[in-house]
């Protein structure tokens, strides 16, 4: 949270993504409703069943009803209204009862009497009974649907945790399906999850995650921050790529293209490699971000020089180094002349150009390892190795450079500034801040003289220097 109490900008949701997710949900839920309705009608009307592709019967009537109710519940809870919310809760509760009934039947051979509402598949070992994994999934999905709009408190965390478990269940069932592990959850092969049931499961889990991203922990997926953008980009890769690689390996082995241990070794190596690349990618991006943040906090945007914070950070370190090396450090404090006039008469852009021209003059006249900073407005600082004689030489060089480059300045006579300098070891310059203050005072004295129309010689009036071009 920022000090204003509002969430930091990077944690705020990306409205465009939220809107896209909201727009797609009714479509997806209708698709689940349609599949469920077709299957339910096919159980009722055998003629319709015969017209459907083989395998539709793998979705039991109760499963189809549970999916339809779950999708209805998520649909109704999507938007306001107490009546809609009551309808959503009722649909979710009915799903809970259907699922509990089936689970009871699997666990101890007796349910709530709802476990086989339409047992048209008499030849199956358990006619009309949904599989254990489907019943577990529907129970979870229904509870998530009941809690889907929880914003605060423990219930919001519970809703997020259960959504995570729901997603995990989907992945387990998907893995069971892709790799033919029909006995996952201890099931017989004939009560395995059908592709259309799996599709409905994945869609409902996706909608649950999308909905939770508006309220709880999953909001990280839709936030504006760079981390969220990265998550949106990498999550599909992280979730699906291991499946794809393992699937290719398993099928390669099944078709005799490669012995099974080799296929396993290859897919594991590729998966490790891909995840390693993802980690490297993330590390690079985070480092770049850290660099940008450091630049933002230590540098001045207009000129690219260090700002006050950067100047003090490096200046204090340089002063410590200079003391250890028994050398002298000097600070030159510059104040541009006429910036206000240039702003007023020629515009703010011309004022900015004058500031940038000052930076060019400083860069040309100073060494690459000198510290250059803009403390704010039209005030600049240079931290150099050397005493006050060296400072004077630097100022003379800068003045010449400024005159030589007059054509680049919005002012006819070129960039013009007042400057004061102070060297370590002088009284009152024990600390870096002391050095800056002393140089500033001397600059100010010279500025006053300049305003009175005086033009002091480089070494007149002690260490303070002023020049106007
Ligand atoms: N264009 C521009 N102007 C700025 C920027 N930062 C501060 N200023 C303006 O710079 C002016 C600085 O004020 P002064 O120090 O009185 O300006 P000056 O004309 O140089 O006055 P003297 O120092 O007496 O010569 C103010 O008008 C500020 O609004 C900036 O980033 N760009």
Short mmCIF file of C-alpha atoms and ligand atoms in Angstrom, two decimals:
data_model
loop_
_atom_site.label_atom_id
_atom_site.label_comp_id
_atom_site.label_asym_id
_atom_site.label_seq_id
_atom_site.Cartn_x
_atom_site.Cartn_y
_atom_site.Cartn_z
CA UNK A 1 0.00 0.00 0.00
CA UNK A 2 1.18 3.54 -0.73
CA UNK A 3 1.00 6.24 1.97
CA UNK A 4 -2.28 7.44 0.40
CA UNK A 5 -3.92 4.13 1.37
CA UNK A 6 -4.54 3.17 -2.29
CA UNK A 7 -2.89 0.04 -3.66
CA UNK A 8 0.43 0.69 -5.41
CA UNK A 9 0.02 1.18 -9.15
CA UNK A 10 1.69 -2.16 -9.95
CA UNK A 11 -0.88 -3.98 -7.77
CA UNK A 12 -3.88 -2.34 -9.38
CA UNK A 13 -5.74 -4.51 -11.89
CA UNK A 14 -5.25 -4.01 -15.61
CA UNK A 15 -8.81 -3.00 -16.51
CA UNK A 16 -8.44 -4.06 -20.16
CA UNK A 17 -7.49 -7.60 -19.11
CA UNK A 18 -10.25 -7.75 -16.48
CA UNK A 19 -12.79 -6.66 -19.10
CA UNK A 20 -11.55 -9.28 -21.55
CA UNK A 21 -11.83 -11.96 -18.87
CA UNK A 22 -15.31 -10.77 -17.93
CA UNK A 23 -16.42 -10.80 -21.56
CA UNK A 24 -15.24 -14.34 -22.20
CA UNK A 25 -16.78 -15.91 -19.06
CA UNK A 26 -20.46 -16.05 -20.17
CA UNK A 27 -19.28 -17.62 -23.42
CA UNK A 28 -17.27 -20.32 -21.65
CA UNK A 29 -20.00 -21.02 -19.10
CA UNK A 30 -22.58 -21.30 -21.90
CA UNK A 31 -20.30 -23.82 -23.62
CA UNK A 32 -20.21 -25.97 -20.46
CA UNK A 33 -24.00 -25.59 -20.14
CA UNK A 34 -24.45 -26.65 -23.77
CA UNK A 35 -22.25 -29.75 -23.47
CA UNK A 36 -24.03 -30.73 -20.25
CA UNK A 37 -27.48 -30.14 -21.76
CA UNK A 38 -26.69 -32.21 -24.88
CA UNK A 39 -25.42 -35.10 -22.72
CA UNK A 40 -28.46 -34.95 -20.40
CA UNK A 41 -30.84 -34.97 -23.39
CA UNK A 42 -28.88 -37.84 -24.93
CA UNK A 43 -29.47 -39.90 -21.76
CA UNK A 44 -33.18 -39.08 -21.90
CA UNK A 45 -33.62 -39.58 -25.65
CA UNK A 46 -31.62 -42.55 -26.96
CA UNK A 47 -32.24 -41.39 -30.56
CA UNK A 48 -30.17 -38.27 -29.85
CA UNK A 49 -27.52 -40.42 -28.13
CA UNK A 50 -27.16 -42.56 -31.26
CA UNK A 51 -26.55 -39.41 -33.34
CA UNK A 52 -23.69 -38.28 -31.07
CA UNK A 53 -20.07 -39.40 -31.53
CA UNK A 54 -19.19 -42.54 -29.62
CA UNK A 55 -17.93 -41.97 -26.11
CA UNK A 56 -20.43 -39.31 -25.06
CA UNK A 57 -21.81 -41.82 -22.50
CA UNK A 58 -18.60 -41.49 -20.50
CA UNK A 59 -20.14 -38.32 -19.04
CA UNK A 60 -22.80 -39.64 -16.68
CA UNK A 61 -26.13 -37.90 -16.31
CA UNK A 62 -25.22 -36.76 -12.80
CA UNK A 63 -21.89 -35.39 -14.01
CA UNK A 64 -23.64 -33.40 -16.75
CA UNK A 65 -26.18 -32.10 -14.23
CA UNK A 66 -23.41 -31.15 -11.78
CA UNK A 67 -21.47 -29.33 -14.52
CA UNK A 68 -24.62 -27.48 -15.65
CA UNK A 69 -25.45 -26.44 -12.06
CA UNK A 70 -21.89 -25.31 -11.38
CA UNK A 71 -21.77 -23.27 -14.55
CA UNK A 72 -25.19 -21.76 -13.71
CA UNK A 73 -23.97 -20.86 -10.22
CA UNK A 74 -20.83 -19.15 -11.55
CA UNK A 75 -22.93 -17.36 -14.17
CA UNK A 76 -25.49 -16.05 -11.64
CA UNK A 77 -22.82 -14.90 -9.18
CA UNK A 78 -21.12 -12.90 -11.93
CA UNK A 79 -23.23 -9.79 -11.38
CA UNK A 80 -25.08 -8.13 -8.46
CA UNK A 81 -28.65 -8.76 -7.29
CA UNK A 82 -29.65 -10.70 -4.17
CA UNK A 83 -31.96 -12.95 -6.16
CA UNK A 84 -29.18 -13.92 -8.51
CA UNK A 85 -26.89 -14.60 -5.56
CA UNK A 86 -29.54 -16.78 -3.91
CA UNK A 87 -29.98 -18.68 -7.20
CA UNK A 88 -26.19 -19.09 -7.44
CA UNK A 89 -26.01 -20.47 -3.90
CA UNK A 90 -28.90 -22.87 -4.55
CA UNK A 91 -27.29 -24.25 -7.73
CA UNK A 92 -23.96 -24.67 -5.90
CA UNK A 93 -25.66 -26.44 -2.95
CA UNK A 94 -27.44 -28.86 -5.31
CA UNK A 95 -24.06 -29.66 -6.87
CA UNK A 96 -22.60 -30.25 -3.41
CA UNK A 97 -25.39 -32.76 -2.69
CA UNK A 98 -24.88 -34.58 -6.01
CA UNK A 99 -21.13 -34.79 -5.40
CA UNK A 100 -21.47 -35.87 -1.74
CA UNK A 101 -23.95 -38.52 -2.77
CA UNK A 102 -21.50 -39.99 -5.29
CA UNK A 103 -18.59 -39.73 -2.87
CA UNK A 104 -20.64 -41.54 -0.19
CA UNK A 105 -21.39 -44.29 -2.67
CA UNK A 106 -17.72 -44.67 -3.53
CA UNK A 107 -16.60 -44.53 0.09
CA UNK A 108 -19.09 -46.76 1.87
CA UNK A 109 -21.61 -47.89 -0.72
CA UNK A 110 -24.42 -45.52 0.27
CA UNK A 111 -25.17 -41.91 -0.75
CA UNK A 112 -27.98 -39.39 -0.30
CA UNK A 113 -30.12 -41.15 -2.89
CA UNK A 114 -29.06 -38.74 -5.65
CA UNK A 115 -26.01 -40.63 -6.88
CA UNK A 116 -27.62 -42.33 -9.90
CA UNK A 117 -30.44 -40.05 -11.06
CA UNK A 118 -30.38 -41.51 -14.54
CA UNK A 119 -28.63 -44.83 -14.84
CA UNK A 120 -29.00 -45.48 -18.56
CA UNK A 121 -25.64 -47.25 -18.81
CA UNK A 122 -26.76 -50.58 -17.38
CA UNK A 123 -23.76 -52.41 -18.87
CA UNK A 124 -21.31 -50.28 -16.84
CA UNK A 125 -19.88 -51.71 -13.58
CA UNK A 126 -21.46 -48.79 -11.70
CA UNK A 127 -24.41 -47.57 -13.78
CA UNK A 128 -25.08 -43.84 -13.53
CA UNK A 129 -22.41 -43.23 -10.91
CA UNK A 130 -19.92 -40.48 -11.64
CA UNK A 131 -16.26 -41.29 -11.03
CA UNK A 132 -14.50 -40.53 -7.78
CA UNK A 133 -12.35 -37.81 -9.33
CA UNK A 134 -15.34 -36.14 -11.00
CA UNK A 135 -17.29 -36.20 -7.72
CA UNK A 136 -14.31 -34.71 -5.84
CA UNK A 137 -13.91 -32.07 -8.52
CA UNK A 138 -17.61 -31.13 -8.49
CA UNK A 139 -17.63 -30.86 -4.69
CA UNK A 140 -14.63 -28.52 -4.81
CA UNK A 141 -16.02 -26.52 -7.74
CA UNK A 142 -19.37 -26.06 -5.96
CA UNK A 143 -17.74 -24.86 -2.73
CA UNK A 144 -15.55 -22.47 -4.75
CA UNK A 145 -18.72 -21.21 -6.52
CA UNK A 146 -20.32 -20.61 -3.10
CA UNK A 147 -17.31 -18.56 -1.94
CA UNK A 148 -16.46 -16.99 -5.27
CA UNK A 149 -17.27 -13.37 -4.30
CA UNK A 150 -15.57 -13.37 -0.90
CA UNK A 151 -13.36 -10.30 -0.75
CA UNK A 152 -12.04 -10.16 2.77
CA UNK A 153 -11.45 -12.27 5.83
CA UNK A 154 -10.62 -15.95 6.14
CA UNK A 155 -13.27 -16.91 3.59
CA UNK A 156 -11.42 -15.07 0.84
CA UNK A 157 -8.22 -17.02 1.65
CA UNK A 158 -10.27 -20.22 1.78
CA UNK A 159 -11.79 -19.46 -1.63
CA UNK A 160 -8.30 -18.86 -3.06
CA UNK A 161 -6.89 -22.01 -1.49
CA UNK A 162 -9.78 -24.12 -2.80
CA UNK A 163 -9.42 -22.56 -6.26
CA UNK A 164 -5.78 -23.64 -6.17
CA UNK A 165 -6.82 -27.18 -5.20
CA UNK A 166 -9.44 -27.15 -7.97
CA UNK A 167 -6.77 -26.24 -10.49
CA UNK A 168 -4.50 -28.97 -9.13
CA UNK A 169 -7.31 -31.53 -9.42
CA UNK A 170 -7.76 -30.53 -13.06
CA UNK A 171 -4.05 -30.99 -13.72
CA UNK A 172 -4.08 -34.41 -12.03
CA UNK A 173 -7.07 -35.52 -14.10
CA UNK A 174 -5.50 -34.05 -17.24
CA UNK A 175 -2.28 -35.96 -16.50
CA UNK A 176 -4.29 -39.13 -15.89
CA UNK A 177 -6.07 -38.62 -19.19
CA UNK A 178 -3.02 -37.68 -21.30
CA UNK A 179 -0.87 -40.53 -19.97
CA UNK A 180 -3.65 -43.12 -19.75
CA UNK A 181 -3.28 -43.36 -15.98
CA UNK A 182 -6.92 -44.35 -15.63
CA UNK A 183 -6.32 -45.83 -12.21
CA UNK A 184 -5.42 -42.47 -10.78
CA UNK A 185 -7.68 -42.05 -7.73
CA UNK A 186 -7.97 -45.88 -7.71
CA UNK A 187 -10.55 -45.98 -10.50
CA UNK A 188 -11.45 -48.78 -12.80
CA UNK A 189 -10.71 -48.01 -16.44
CA UNK A 190 -14.39 -47.84 -17.42
CA UNK A 191 -15.19 -44.99 -15.04
CA UNK A 192 -12.37 -42.79 -16.29
CA UNK A 193 -12.91 -39.12 -17.05
CA UNK A 194 -14.14 -38.46 -20.58
CA UNK A 195 -12.59 -35.75 -22.79
CA UNK A 196 -15.73 -33.61 -22.69
CA UNK A 197 -15.93 -33.90 -18.89
CA UNK A 198 -12.25 -32.92 -18.72
CA UNK A 199 -12.91 -29.94 -21.04
CA UNK A 200 -15.80 -28.80 -18.79
CA UNK A 201 -13.58 -29.20 -15.71
CA UNK A 202 -10.81 -27.09 -17.25
CA UNK A 203 -13.26 -24.39 -18.36
CA UNK A 204 -14.94 -24.13 -14.95
CA UNK A 205 -11.53 -24.01 -13.21
CA UNK A 206 -10.42 -21.27 -15.62
CA UNK A 207 -13.56 -19.23 -14.89
CA UNK A 208 -13.07 -19.73 -11.14
CA UNK A 209 -9.46 -18.46 -11.38
CA UNK A 210 -10.57 -15.54 -13.60
CA UNK A 211 -13.31 -14.62 -11.10
CA UNK A 212 -11.01 -14.91 -8.08
CA UNK A 213 -8.51 -12.65 -9.85
CA UNK A 214 -10.98 -9.82 -9.18
CA UNK A 215 -10.94 -10.34 -5.43
CA UNK A 216 -8.20 -12.38 -3.87
CA UNK A 217 -4.71 -13.75 -4.17
CA UNK A 218 -5.12 -14.54 -7.87
CA UNK A 219 -5.33 -10.79 -8.57
CA UNK A 220 -1.58 -10.99 -9.18
CA UNK A 221 -2.49 -12.46 -12.58
CA UNK A 222 -4.35 -9.36 -13.76
CA UNK A 223 -2.34 -6.61 -12.05
CA UNK A 224 -0.52 -3.87 -13.96
CA UNK A 225 2.90 -4.66 -12.53
CA UNK A 226 5.76 -6.15 -14.47
CA UNK A 227 5.66 -9.27 -12.27
CA UNK A 228 2.05 -9.80 -13.32
CA UNK A 229 2.87 -9.31 -17.00
CA UNK A 230 5.61 -11.88 -16.61
CA UNK A 231 3.22 -14.26 -14.83
CA UNK A 232 0.67 -13.93 -17.65
CA UNK A 233 3.37 -14.69 -20.19
CA UNK A 234 5.03 -17.57 -18.36
CA UNK A 235 2.13 -19.30 -16.57
CA UNK A 236 0.76 -21.05 -19.69
CA UNK A 237 4.28 -22.22 -20.56
CA UNK A 238 4.92 -23.44 -17.01
CA UNK A 239 1.57 -25.25 -16.83
CA UNK A 240 1.37 -26.83 -20.26
CA UNK A 241 4.89 -27.35 -21.54
CA UNK A 242 5.79 -30.24 -19.18
CA UNK A 243 2.59 -31.99 -20.36
CA UNK A 244 3.46 -31.45 -24.00
CA UNK A 245 7.04 -32.68 -23.67
CA UNK A 246 6.07 -35.71 -21.60
CA UNK A 247 3.25 -36.49 -24.05
CA UNK A 248 5.60 -36.37 -27.04
CA UNK A 249 8.09 -38.60 -25.19
CA UNK A 250 5.41 -41.10 -24.12
CA UNK A 251 3.99 -41.34 -27.62
CA UNK A 252 7.45 -41.55 -29.16
CA UNK A 253 8.17 -44.49 -26.88
CA UNK A 254 4.76 -46.11 -27.54
CA UNK A 255 5.38 -45.97 -31.30
CA UNK A 256 8.78 -47.53 -30.89
CA UNK A 257 10.66 -44.40 -32.00
CA UNK A 258 12.71 -44.50 -28.84
CA UNK A 259 13.08 -46.82 -25.86
CA UNK A 260 11.02 -45.68 -22.88
CA UNK A 261 13.95 -44.74 -20.56
CA UNK A 262 15.49 -42.61 -23.34
CA UNK A 263 12.16 -40.86 -24.00
CA UNK A 264 11.80 -40.17 -20.27
CA UNK A 265 15.39 -38.89 -20.04
CA UNK A 266 14.90 -36.65 -23.08
CA UNK A 267 11.61 -35.14 -21.89
CA UNK A 268 13.00 -34.58 -18.37
CA UNK A 269 16.11 -32.89 -19.77
CA UNK A 270 14.03 -30.66 -22.06
CA UNK A 271 11.66 -29.73 -19.22
CA UNK A 272 14.61 -28.86 -16.95
CA UNK A 273 16.19 -26.83 -19.74
CA UNK A 274 12.99 -24.89 -20.44
CA UNK A 275 12.47 -24.10 -16.75
CA UNK A 276 16.10 -23.09 -16.41
CA UNK A 277 15.66 -20.73 -19.39
CA UNK A 278 12.53 -19.29 -17.79
CA UNK A 279 14.46 -18.69 -14.56
CA UNK A 280 17.28 -16.98 -16.50
CA UNK A 281 14.74 -14.86 -18.39
CA UNK A 282 13.07 -13.81 -15.15
CA UNK A 283 16.42 -13.07 -13.48
CA UNK A 284 17.48 -10.87 -16.42
CA UNK A 285 14.19 -8.98 -16.39
CA UNK A 286 14.32 -8.46 -12.62
CA UNK A 287 17.92 -7.20 -12.88
CA UNK A 288 16.93 -4.77 -15.64
CA UNK A 289 14.04 -3.60 -13.51
CA UNK A 290 16.30 -3.14 -10.49
CA UNK A 291 18.67 -1.14 -12.67
CA UNK A 292 15.83 1.07 -13.92
CA UNK A 293 14.64 1.58 -10.34
CA UNK A 294 18.15 2.50 -9.19
CA UNK A 295 18.45 4.94 -12.10
CA UNK A 296 15.07 6.42 -11.23
CA UNK A 297 16.00 6.90 -7.60
CA UNK A 298 19.56 8.16 -8.20
CA UNK A 299 19.37 9.98 -11.53
CA UNK A 300 17.81 13.15 -12.86
CA UNK A 301 15.37 12.42 -15.66
CA UNK A 302 16.03 15.44 -17.88
CA UNK A 303 19.84 15.47 -17.89
CA UNK A 304 20.70 11.86 -16.98
CA UNK A 305 23.11 13.20 -14.32
CA UNK A 306 22.95 11.98 -10.72
CA UNK A 307 20.29 13.68 -8.62
CA UNK A 308 20.85 14.93 -5.06
CA UNK A 309 20.54 11.45 -3.58
CA UNK A 310 22.95 9.94 -6.13
CA UNK A 311 25.35 12.85 -5.64
CA UNK A 312 25.47 12.41 -1.87
CA UNK A 313 25.72 8.62 -2.09
CA UNK A 314 28.75 8.76 -4.41
CA UNK A 315 30.19 11.95 -2.93
CA UNK A 316 30.33 10.54 0.59
CA UNK A 317 32.05 7.41 -0.69
CA UNK A 318 34.55 9.51 -2.71
CA UNK A 319 35.35 11.62 0.35
CA UNK A 320 36.08 8.45 2.37
CA UNK A 321 38.30 7.15 -0.46
CA UNK A 322 40.10 10.49 -0.74
CA UNK A 323 40.82 10.52 3.02
CA UNK A 324 42.19 6.99 2.91
CA UNK A 325 44.39 7.95 -0.08
CA UNK A 326 45.39 11.23 1.68
CA UNK A 327 44.29 13.19 -1.40
CA UNK A 328 42.01 16.23 -1.73
CA UNK A 329 38.45 16.23 -3.00
CA UNK A 330 36.78 19.41 -4.24
CA UNK A 331 33.15 20.27 -4.84
CA UNK A 332 32.15 22.81 -7.47
CA UNK A 333 28.65 24.23 -7.05
CA UNK A 334 27.16 25.76 -10.22
CA UNK A 335 24.05 27.88 -10.66
CA UNK A 336 22.93 28.69 -14.20
CA UNK A 337 22.31 32.34 -15.01
CA UNK A 338 19.25 33.57 -16.89
CA UNK A 339 17.28 30.31 -16.89
CA UNK A 340 14.13 32.08 -15.75
CA UNK A 341 14.52 34.66 -18.50
CA UNK A 342 15.03 31.97 -21.15
CA UNK A 343 11.94 30.11 -19.84
CA UNK A 344 9.84 33.28 -19.86
CA UNK A 345 11.01 34.64 -23.21
CA UNK A 346 11.79 31.55 -25.26
CA UNK A 347 9.69 28.88 -23.56
CA UNK A 348 10.25 25.95 -21.25
CA UNK A 349 11.75 23.78 -24.01
CA UNK A 350 14.46 26.36 -24.60
CA UNK A 351 15.06 26.38 -20.81
CA UNK A 352 15.44 22.60 -20.93
CA UNK A 353 17.92 22.96 -23.81
CA UNK A 354 19.91 25.45 -21.77
CA UNK A 355 20.08 22.94 -18.90
CA UNK A 356 21.20 20.18 -21.29
CA UNK A 357 23.80 22.49 -22.85
CA UNK A 358 25.20 23.08 -19.36
CA UNK A 359 25.50 19.30 -18.98
CA UNK A 360 27.37 19.03 -22.31
CA UNK A 361 29.76 21.79 -21.22
CA UNK A 362 30.37 20.03 -17.90
CA UNK A 363 30.93 16.66 -19.55
CA UNK A 364 33.41 18.14 -22.04
CA UNK A 365 35.32 20.06 -19.39
CA UNK A 366 35.45 17.40 -16.68
CA UNK A 367 36.91 13.91 -16.44
CA UNK A 368 34.85 10.78 -16.94
CA UNK A 369 35.45 9.71 -13.32
CA UNK A 370 34.31 13.05 -11.84
CA UNK A 371 30.86 12.97 -10.28
CA UNK A 372 28.36 15.23 -12.06
CA UNK A 373 24.96 15.90 -10.54
CA UNK A 374 21.96 18.15 -10.89
CA UNK A 375 20.74 18.94 -7.39
CA UNK A 376 17.53 20.50 -8.70
CA UNK A 377 16.32 23.44 -10.84
CA UNK A 378 19.37 25.18 -12.30
CA UNK A 379 21.88 23.97 -9.68
CA UNK A 380 24.65 21.53 -10.57
CA UNK A 381 27.52 19.97 -8.67
CA UNK A 382 30.81 18.47 -9.80
CA UNK A 383 32.94 16.44 -7.41
CA UNK A 384 36.53 16.26 -8.57
CA UNK A 385 39.86 14.91 -7.33
CA UNK A 386 42.11 17.93 -6.66
CA UNK A 387 42.41 21.13 -4.65
CA UNK A 388 41.13 24.67 -5.22
CA UNK A 389 43.79 25.32 -7.87
CA UNK A 390 42.46 22.40 -9.81
CA UNK A 391 38.92 23.79 -9.34
CA UNK A 392 40.02 27.09 -10.87
CA UNK A 393 41.59 25.31 -13.82
CA UNK A 394 38.34 23.38 -14.31
CA UNK A 395 36.23 26.55 -14.20
CA UNK A 396 38.44 28.25 -16.76
CA UNK A 397 38.17 25.22 -19.02
CA UNK A 398 34.37 25.16 -18.67
CA UNK A 399 34.10 28.84 -19.46
CA UNK A 400 36.15 28.41 -22.63
CA UNK A 401 34.09 25.38 -23.64
CA UNK A 402 30.84 27.30 -23.03
CA UNK A 403 32.01 30.17 -25.24
CA UNK A 404 33.21 27.85 -27.96
CA UNK A 405 29.82 26.15 -27.99
CA UNK A 406 27.75 29.36 -27.86
CA UNK A 407 25.95 28.33 -31.07
CA UNK A 408 24.39 25.36 -29.21
CA UNK A 409 22.87 27.54 -26.52
CA UNK A 410 19.54 29.37 -26.65
CA UNK A 411 21.55 32.36 -25.36
CA UNK A 412 23.72 34.33 -27.76
CA UNK A 413 26.71 34.42 -25.45
CA UNK A 414 26.44 30.72 -24.62
CA UNK A 415 25.66 29.02 -21.35
CA UNK A 416 26.52 31.15 -18.35
CA UNK A 417 26.85 30.23 -14.70
CA UNK A 418 28.02 31.28 -11.26
CA UNK A 419 30.16 28.85 -9.34
CA UNK A 420 31.66 28.39 -5.89
CA UNK A 421 34.09 25.72 -4.80
CA UNK A 422 35.28 24.10 -1.58
CA UNK A 423 37.99 21.54 -0.90
CA UNK A 424 38.23 18.80 1.73
CA UNK A 425 40.43 19.83 4.63
CA UNK A 426 39.07 23.38 4.70
CA UNK A 427 37.47 24.45 7.99
CA UNK A 428 33.77 23.55 7.95
CA UNK A 429 34.23 20.93 5.20
CA UNK A 430 34.65 17.79 7.32
CA UNK A 431 31.73 16.01 5.74
CA UNK A 432 30.50 15.81 2.17
CA UNK A 433 27.44 17.84 3.13
CA UNK A 434 29.77 20.44 4.70
CA UNK A 435 31.73 20.64 1.44
CA UNK A 436 28.56 21.13 -0.61
CA UNK A 437 27.24 23.80 1.75
CA UNK A 438 30.51 25.73 1.71
CA UNK A 439 30.69 25.61 -2.10
CA UNK A 440 27.04 26.73 -2.25
CA UNK A 441 27.71 29.71 0.07
CA UNK A 442 30.64 30.78 -2.09
CA UNK A 443 28.60 30.38 -5.24
CA UNK A 444 25.84 32.49 -3.67
CA UNK A 445 28.28 35.28 -2.76
CA UNK A 446 29.48 35.35 -6.35
CA UNK A 447 25.93 35.23 -7.64
CA UNK A 448 25.12 38.35 -5.63
CA UNK A 449 28.13 40.07 -7.15
CA UNK A 450 27.03 38.94 -10.59
CA UNK A 451 23.51 40.32 -10.00
CA UNK A 452 25.06 43.67 -9.08
CA UNK A 453 26.75 43.61 -12.45
CA UNK A 454 30.21 42.76 -11.13
CA UNK A 455 32.31 40.17 -12.84
CA UNK A 456 34.86 38.84 -10.32
CA UNK A 457 38.14 37.44 -11.51
CA UNK A 458 38.50 33.68 -11.30
CA UNK A 459 40.50 33.81 -8.08
CA UNK A 460 39.20 37.06 -6.57
CA UNK A 461 37.21 36.87 -3.34
CA UNK A 462 38.83 33.68 -2.12
CA UNK A 463 37.84 30.27 -3.39
CA UNK A 464 34.45 31.34 -4.77
CA UNK A 465 34.37 31.81 -8.52
CA UNK A 466 31.84 33.35 -10.80
CA UNK A 467 31.65 33.73 -14.48
CA UNK A 468 29.16 34.99 -17.00
CA UNK A 469 29.60 34.27 -20.58
N1 LIG B 1 13.06 24.78 -18.40
C1 LIG B 1 13.22 24.38 -17.14
N2 LIG B 1 13.16 25.30 -16.16
C2 LIG B 1 13.34 24.89 -14.88
C3 LIG B 1 13.57 23.54 -14.55
N3 LIG B 1 13.72 23.46 -13.21
C4 LIG B 1 13.58 24.70 -12.72
N4 LIG B 1 13.35 25.59 -13.72
C5 LIG B 1 13.13 27.02 -13.65
O1 LIG B 1 14.39 27.62 -13.52
C6 LIG B 1 14.24 28.89 -12.87
C7 LIG B 1 15.33 29.00 -11.83
O2 LIG B 1 15.15 30.16 -11.12
P1 LIG B 1 16.33 31.20 -10.89
O3 LIG B 1 17.44 30.50 -10.19
O4 LIG B 1 15.78 32.44 -10.29
O5 LIG B 1 16.70 31.46 -12.43
P2 LIG B 1 17.78 32.36 -13.09
O6 LIG B 1 17.10 33.07 -14.20
O7 LIG B 1 18.88 31.49 -13.49
O8 LIG B 1 18.23 33.38 -12.01
P3 LIG B 1 19.67 33.69 -11.54
O9 LIG B 1 20.16 32.44 -10.90
O10 LIG B 1 19.57 34.84 -10.60
O11 LIG B 1 20.47 34.02 -12.75
C8 LIG B 1 12.84 28.89 -12.27
O12 LIG B 1 12.03 29.75 -13.04
C9 LIG B 1 12.35 27.46 -12.43
O13 LIG B 1 10.96 27.37 -12.69
C10 LIG B 1 13.60 22.60 -15.62
O14 LIG B 1 13.79 21.38 -15.43
N5 LIG B 1 13.42 23.06 -16.89
#
